Short mmCIF file of C-alpha atoms in Angstrom, two decimals:
data_model
loop_
_atom_site.label_atom_id
_atom_site.label_comp_id
_atom_site.label_asym_id
_atom_site.label_seq_id
_atom_site.Cartn_x
_atom_site.Cartn_y
_atom_site.Cartn_z
CA MET A 1 -24.27 15.76 -1.91
CA SER A 2 -26.18 17.35 -4.54
CA GLU A 3 -23.69 19.45 -5.58
CA TRP A 4 -21.09 17.44 -5.86
CA PRO A 5 -20.65 16.01 -9.67
CA VAL A 6 -20.80 11.90 -9.80
CA LEU A 7 -17.93 10.57 -12.13
CA LYS A 8 -17.70 7.28 -13.99
CA ALA A 9 -15.86 4.79 -12.17
CA LEU A 10 -12.29 4.38 -13.02
CA PRO A 11 -11.91 1.29 -16.11
CA SER A 12 -9.01 -0.91 -14.19
CA TYR A 13 -11.90 -0.41 -10.73
CA GLY A 14 -14.94 -1.32 -12.67
CA ARG A 15 -17.53 -0.13 -10.16
CA GLY A 16 -17.41 2.49 -7.18
CA ARG A 17 -15.28 1.49 -3.96
CA ASP A 18 -18.53 2.13 -1.91
CA ALA A 19 -20.79 1.69 -4.56
CA ALA A 20 -21.58 -0.48 -7.44
CA GLY A 21 -22.32 3.25 -9.78
CA GLY A 22 -19.54 5.90 -10.01
CA ARG A 23 -18.28 8.26 -7.65
CA PHE A 24 -18.16 11.46 -6.16
CA ALA A 25 -15.33 14.29 -7.97
CA SER A 26 -12.84 15.07 -5.49
CA LEU A 27 -12.64 18.64 -3.60
CA ILE A 28 -9.80 19.17 -5.28
CA PHE A 29 -9.37 17.17 -8.44
CA GLY A 30 -7.88 17.41 -11.56
CA THR A 31 -6.99 14.97 -15.30
CA ASN A 32 -5.18 15.58 -17.61
CA LEU A 33 -2.50 18.03 -16.06
CA THR A 34 0.79 19.02 -16.23
CA ASP A 35 2.67 21.20 -13.33
CA VAL A 36 0.37 21.77 -10.29
CA VAL A 37 1.21 23.14 -6.61
CA VAL A 38 -1.17 22.80 -4.04
CA THR A 39 0.09 24.38 -0.62
CA GLY A 40 -1.06 26.61 1.90
CA ALA A 41 1.84 27.81 3.90
CA ASN A 42 0.69 25.05 6.61
CA GLY A 43 -2.85 25.63 5.91
CA THR A 44 -5.27 22.96 6.84
CA ILE A 45 -7.65 21.64 4.25
CA ASP A 46 -10.96 20.06 6.45
CA GLY A 47 -13.26 17.42 4.44
CA GLN A 48 -15.09 17.60 7.61
CA GLY A 49 -15.72 13.94 6.13
CA ALA A 50 -18.62 12.65 9.46
CA PHE A 51 -21.54 13.53 6.87
CA TRP A 52 -19.80 11.25 3.84
CA TRP A 53 -18.68 8.06 7.57
CA GLN A 54 -22.24 8.21 8.18
CA ASN A 55 -24.43 8.11 5.24
CA PHE A 56 -21.51 5.49 4.58
CA HIS A 57 -22.21 3.14 7.22
CA LYS A 58 -25.65 3.49 7.10
CA GLY A 59 -25.72 2.66 3.50
CA LYS A 60 -27.38 5.38 2.54
CA LEU A 61 -24.78 6.18 -0.36
CA LYS A 62 -25.93 5.53 -4.55
CA TYR A 63 -21.89 6.73 -5.08
CA THR A 64 -18.82 6.16 -3.78
CA ARG A 65 -17.70 9.06 -1.28
CA PRO A 66 -15.27 11.81 -2.57
CA TYR A 67 -11.55 12.21 -1.77
CA LEU A 68 -9.55 14.88 -0.36
CA ILE A 69 -7.41 15.31 -3.32
CA GLU A 70 -7.16 13.31 -6.24
CA PHE A 71 -5.04 14.15 -9.73
CA MET A 72 -5.22 11.71 -12.72
CA TYR A 73 -2.96 10.95 -15.70
CA SER A 74 -1.37 14.13 -14.71
CA ASP A 75 3.24 15.27 -14.27
CA ASN A 76 4.82 17.53 -12.13
CA ILE A 77 2.24 17.28 -8.28
CA GLN A 78 3.63 18.93 -5.96
CA ILE A 79 1.29 18.92 -2.80
CA SER A 80 3.12 20.65 0.04
CA ASN A 81 2.72 22.40 3.62
CA LEU A 82 -0.37 21.00 4.05
CA THR A 83 -2.55 19.41 7.04
CA LEU A 84 -4.70 17.59 5.56
CA LEU A 85 -8.17 16.82 7.59
CA ASN A 86 -11.18 14.62 8.04
CA SER A 87 -11.23 13.93 4.62
CA PRO A 88 -14.84 11.39 3.19
CA SER A 89 -12.67 8.75 2.41
CA TRP A 90 -9.06 8.20 0.69
CA ASN A 91 -7.04 11.93 1.52
CA VAL A 92 -4.56 12.38 -0.88
CA HIS A 93 -5.16 9.71 -4.29
CA PRO A 94 -2.60 10.45 -6.65
CA VAL A 95 -1.67 8.34 -9.78
CA TYR A 96 1.80 7.42 -10.89
CA SER A 97 3.55 9.97 -8.64
CA ARG A 98 6.61 10.06 -6.56
CA ILE A 99 5.59 9.89 -2.58
CA GLU A 100 8.35 12.07 0.06
CA ASP A 101 8.50 13.56 2.84
CA SER A 102 4.80 12.72 5.08
CA TYR A 103 4.09 12.64 8.24
CA ILE A 104 0.56 10.59 8.27
CA VAL A 105 -1.76 9.52 11.30
CA SER A 106 -4.44 7.21 9.54
CA GLY A 107 -7.47 4.95 10.96
CA ASP A 108 -6.40 2.88 7.07
CA ASP A 109 -2.92 2.03 5.67
CA CYS A 110 -0.82 5.10 5.96
CA ILE A 111 0.21 4.79 1.36
CA ALA A 112 -2.00 1.91 -0.44
CA VAL A 113 -0.27 1.39 -3.53
CA LYS A 114 -3.54 -0.18 -5.94
CA SER A 115 -3.38 -0.88 -10.01
CA GLY A 116 -6.92 -1.54 -9.95
CA TRP A 117 -9.82 -4.52 -9.29
CA ASP A 118 -10.22 -8.12 -10.09
CA GLU A 119 -10.59 -8.81 -14.30
CA TYR A 120 -11.25 -4.74 -14.81
CA GLY A 121 -8.31 -3.81 -13.27
CA ILE A 122 -6.42 -7.20 -15.10
CA SER A 123 -8.95 -6.10 -18.65
CA PHE A 124 -7.44 -2.17 -18.43
CA GLY A 125 -3.21 -3.49 -17.20
CA MET A 126 -1.49 -0.75 -16.02
CA PRO A 127 0.84 -1.81 -13.72
CA THR A 128 1.73 0.79 -11.21
CA LYS A 129 5.75 1.00 -11.63
CA GLN A 130 8.99 3.17 -10.73
CA LEU A 131 7.96 4.66 -7.94
CA VAL A 132 9.36 6.12 -4.81
CA ILE A 133 8.81 6.21 -1.42
CA ARG A 134 10.97 8.03 0.96
CA ARG A 135 11.52 9.96 4.70
CA LEU A 136 7.46 8.20 5.80
CA THR A 137 6.40 8.94 9.03
CA CYS A 138 3.23 6.90 9.88
CA ILE A 139 0.75 6.10 12.68
CA SER A 140 -1.65 3.91 12.08
CA PRO A 141 -2.19 1.46 14.66
CA TYR A 142 -4.73 -0.70 12.73
CA SER A 143 -2.91 -0.89 9.73
CA ALA A 144 0.63 -0.49 7.77
CA ALA A 145 3.09 2.32 7.40
CA ILE A 146 3.03 1.09 3.50
CA ALA A 147 -0.02 -1.09 1.71
CA LEU A 148 0.59 -3.01 -1.27
CA GLY A 149 -2.60 -4.31 -3.07
CA SER A 150 -4.85 -6.31 -1.97
CA GLU A 151 -6.63 -4.25 -5.90
CA MET A 152 -3.02 -4.89 -7.41
CA SER A 153 -4.89 -6.51 -10.94
CA GLY A 154 -3.08 -4.40 -13.21
CA GLY A 155 0.47 -4.89 -11.02
CA ILE A 156 2.46 -3.29 -9.01
CA GLU A 157 6.72 -3.09 -10.27
CA ASP A 158 9.73 -1.23 -9.16
CA VAL A 159 8.46 0.31 -6.10
CA ARG A 160 11.48 1.35 -3.88
CA ALA A 161 10.63 3.25 -0.15
CA GLU A 162 13.78 4.46 2.36
CA ASP A 163 13.95 6.34 5.38
CA ILE A 164 10.12 4.96 6.60
CA THR A 165 9.53 5.52 10.37
CA ALA A 166 6.42 4.33 12.21
CA ILE A 167 5.18 4.22 15.25
CA HIS A 168 1.62 1.85 17.42
CA THR A 169 1.23 1.16 13.93
CA GLU A 170 -0.24 -2.49 12.82
CA SER A 171 2.31 -3.61 9.97
CA GLY A 172 5.39 -2.08 8.39
CA VAL A 173 4.28 -3.19 4.83
CA ARG A 174 1.80 -5.30 3.77
CA ILE A 175 1.19 -6.83 0.94
CA LYS A 176 -2.14 -8.16 0.07
CA THR A 177 -3.45 -10.38 -2.50
CA ALA A 178 -6.11 -13.66 -3.49
CA ARG A 179 -7.21 -15.37 -5.80
CA GLY A 180 -9.22 -13.68 -9.17
CA ARG A 181 -6.42 -10.76 -8.43
CA GLY A 182 -4.19 -12.04 -11.34
CA GLY A 183 -1.36 -9.13 -11.94
CA PHE A 184 1.45 -8.94 -10.08
CA VAL A 185 3.49 -7.16 -7.25
CA LYS A 186 7.34 -7.34 -7.98
CA ASP A 187 10.49 -5.75 -7.44
CA ILE A 188 9.64 -4.26 -4.00
CA TYR A 189 12.51 -2.78 -2.29
CA VAL A 190 12.04 -1.26 0.85
CA LYS A 191 15.75 -0.37 3.29
CA GLY A 192 15.92 1.76 5.91
CA MET A 193 13.10 1.43 8.25
CA THR A 194 12.48 2.03 12.22
CA LEU A 195 9.29 0.86 13.79
CA HIS A 196 8.15 1.35 17.49
CA THR A 197 5.42 -0.94 18.74
CA MET A 198 3.91 -3.23 15.72
CA LYS A 199 2.21 -6.05 15.37
CA TRP A 200 4.07 -7.42 12.72
CA VAL A 201 6.69 -6.25 10.98
CA PHE A 202 6.29 -7.97 8.25
CA TRP A 203 3.01 -9.26 6.28
CA MET A 204 1.59 -11.05 3.03
CA THR A 205 -1.13 -12.35 2.46
CA GLY A 206 -2.91 -14.33 -0.56
CA ASN A 207 -6.45 -14.64 1.27
CA TYR A 208 -7.85 -11.15 1.15
CA LYS A 209 -10.75 -11.85 -0.49
CA ALA A 210 -12.75 -8.69 -0.88
CA HIS A 211 -13.87 -8.50 -4.90
CA ALA A 212 -15.25 -6.32 -7.13
CA ASP A 213 -17.76 -8.78 -7.74
CA ASN A 214 -18.94 -12.52 -8.49
CA HIS A 215 -17.66 -12.50 -12.46
CA TYR A 216 -14.12 -12.31 -11.17
CA ASP A 217 -11.28 -15.85 -12.56
CA PRO A 218 -10.97 -17.57 -9.43
CA ASN A 219 -8.20 -19.07 -11.24
CA ALA A 220 -6.37 -15.66 -12.39
CA LEU A 221 -3.66 -16.61 -9.61
CA PRO A 222 -1.30 -13.01 -9.02
CA VAL A 223 2.63 -13.21 -9.16
CA ILE A 224 4.23 -12.19 -5.66
CA GLN A 225 7.83 -12.72 -5.91
CA GLY A 226 11.20 -9.87 -6.28
CA ILE A 227 10.32 -7.99 -2.83
CA ASN A 228 13.31 -7.51 -0.75
CA TYR A 229 13.76 -6.08 3.02
CA ARG A 230 17.49 -5.24 4.36
CA ASP A 231 18.41 -2.85 6.69
CA ILE A 232 15.67 -2.36 9.13
CA MET A 233 15.49 -1.67 12.85
CA ALA A 234 12.50 -2.85 15.41
CA ASP A 235 11.24 -3.01 19.35
CA ASN A 236 8.14 -3.68 21.18
CA VAL A 237 7.36 -6.71 18.35
CA SER A 238 4.07 -9.02 18.51
CA MET A 239 5.25 -10.49 16.15
CA ALA A 240 8.23 -10.52 13.87
CA ALA A 241 6.65 -12.27 10.56
CA ARG A 242 3.27 -13.30 8.96
CA LEU A 243 4.12 -15.08 5.81
CA GLU A 244 0.60 -16.68 3.77
CA GLY A 245 1.73 -17.28 0.01
CA ILE A 246 -1.19 -19.30 -2.23
CA GLU A 247 -1.38 -22.73 -2.15
CA GLY A 248 -0.16 -23.37 -6.10
CA ASP A 249 0.91 -20.29 -5.97
CA PRO A 250 3.86 -19.69 -3.70
CA PHE A 251 5.30 -16.41 -3.22
CA THR A 252 8.75 -16.65 -4.15
CA GLN A 253 12.20 -14.66 -3.62
CA ILE A 254 11.67 -13.35 -1.08
CA CYS A 255 14.99 -11.72 0.13
CA ILE A 256 15.01 -9.96 4.57
CA SER A 257 18.50 -9.00 5.34
CA ASN A 258 19.94 -6.79 8.48
CA VAL A 259 16.74 -6.82 10.77
CA THR A 260 16.60 -6.46 14.60
CA ILE A 261 13.14 -7.01 15.59
CA GLY A 262 12.61 -6.70 19.66
CA MET A 263 9.62 -8.64 20.83
CA ALA A 264 7.39 -7.71 23.72
CA ALA A 265 6.99 -9.08 26.42
CA LYS A 266 3.47 -10.63 25.84
CA ALA A 267 4.19 -11.16 22.06
CA LYS A 268 3.28 -14.71 20.79
CA LYS A 269 5.70 -17.79 21.69
CA VAL A 270 6.28 -18.50 17.35
CA PRO A 271 8.00 -15.56 16.17
CA TRP A 272 7.54 -16.28 12.32
CA THR A 273 4.55 -18.32 10.31
CA CYS A 274 5.42 -19.18 6.71
CA THR A 275 2.78 -20.87 4.43
CA ASP A 276 3.81 -20.90 0.83
CA VAL A 277 6.38 -19.04 0.37
CA GLU A 278 10.50 -19.37 -0.57
CA GLY A 279 13.36 -17.12 -0.13
CA ILE A 280 15.76 -16.89 1.35
CA SER A 281 17.63 -14.36 5.11
CA SER A 282 20.43 -12.78 6.47
CA GLY A 283 21.80 -10.84 9.66
CA VAL A 284 17.77 -11.54 10.51
CA SER A 285 16.84 -11.74 14.42
CA PRO A 286 14.86 -13.36 15.75
CA ARG A 287 15.33 -16.37 13.62
CA PRO A 288 13.06 -16.56 10.14
CA CYS A 289 11.16 -19.83 9.31
CA ASP A 290 12.77 -22.69 7.54
CA GLN A 291 10.99 -21.09 3.80
CA LEU A 292 13.58 -18.49 4.17
CA PRO A 293 16.99 -20.27 5.31
CA ASP A 294 20.06 -17.70 6.65
CA GLN A 295 22.92 -17.60 3.66
CA GLY A 296 24.66 -16.78 6.72
CA PRO A 297 26.68 -13.11 7.44
CA GLU A 298 28.71 -12.62 4.40
CA LYS A 299 25.34 -12.43 2.37
CA ILE A 300 24.24 -9.12 4.69
CA THR A 301 23.49 -6.95 1.70
CA ALA A 302 21.87 -9.78 -0.60
CA CYS A 303 18.67 -7.56 -0.82
CA ASP A 304 20.24 -5.10 -3.66
CA PHE A 305 18.53 -1.53 -3.99
CA PRO A 306 18.55 -0.77 -6.75
CA ALA A 307 21.54 1.74 -7.22
CA GLU A 308 20.53 3.20 -10.91
CA PRO A 309 18.15 6.03 -10.07
CA LEU A 310 14.50 6.58 -11.67
CA SER A 311 13.89 8.77 -14.22
CA ILE A 312 12.09 11.01 -11.66
CA ASP A 313 14.25 11.90 -9.47
CA ARG A 314 16.53 13.04 -12.45
CA VAL A 315 14.25 15.87 -12.73
#
């Protein structure tokens, strides 16, 4: 452990994820880089993470565990033809990047989109935006294929996810936030998901209470709006959706269209639960909750996916 350099905490986090101090540098790490390729002819990087996990669970770490690969403030990064195993913590931590053609098996979220934690993320004010996620296959029995938050205090905007397959995964797309987060999650576009054996297809929660410290402002309310889901097929599902906004701060402009959900044999009797949310639906089965009224079959394409490509797609 003494051979691993210790870095300052990310300014948008104010502290390490595991401990109040800094964090160990990742196995492969770089900042302010351009045109970097990490590749390996189908090779393997084994992080031998058991040592780190054991010390983490025993409370013996003074600093946050390292990741396998981390690039900060960098452009044109390619990670390809590699299998990443046994990371001490997160496997790949890219900042403001496109994610394509990935096969991920995880005990946590397959892809987690973040932008800072409570007052530190609000102060740093750097949103994650114009993120593309394509051709993802995910297996994660205890978490989501794609999670937005819960550390989203710098804001998350214009995320486009398509061609997603999730197998035996707790939820498809999950939005996590809480009072004190501030920031926003807006203009999220998801289309073309195929889901097999899920606990929830859609899950949003405004009650994710883990905080960096006790100095957050409980009146800093997040803005969750413009969430678009379309063209989704799912089977063997326990519950279609669990959508829980924040009292006095509802999640708005939710749009769900052209979605068919096959319920499991032992599914919940009530497939949808919705509180403090507003939006519309079209062509969704089973029928959504009253907060998402059906607009009729003519609105089947209501949840627009932007036609204009992002600048990263023009490279």
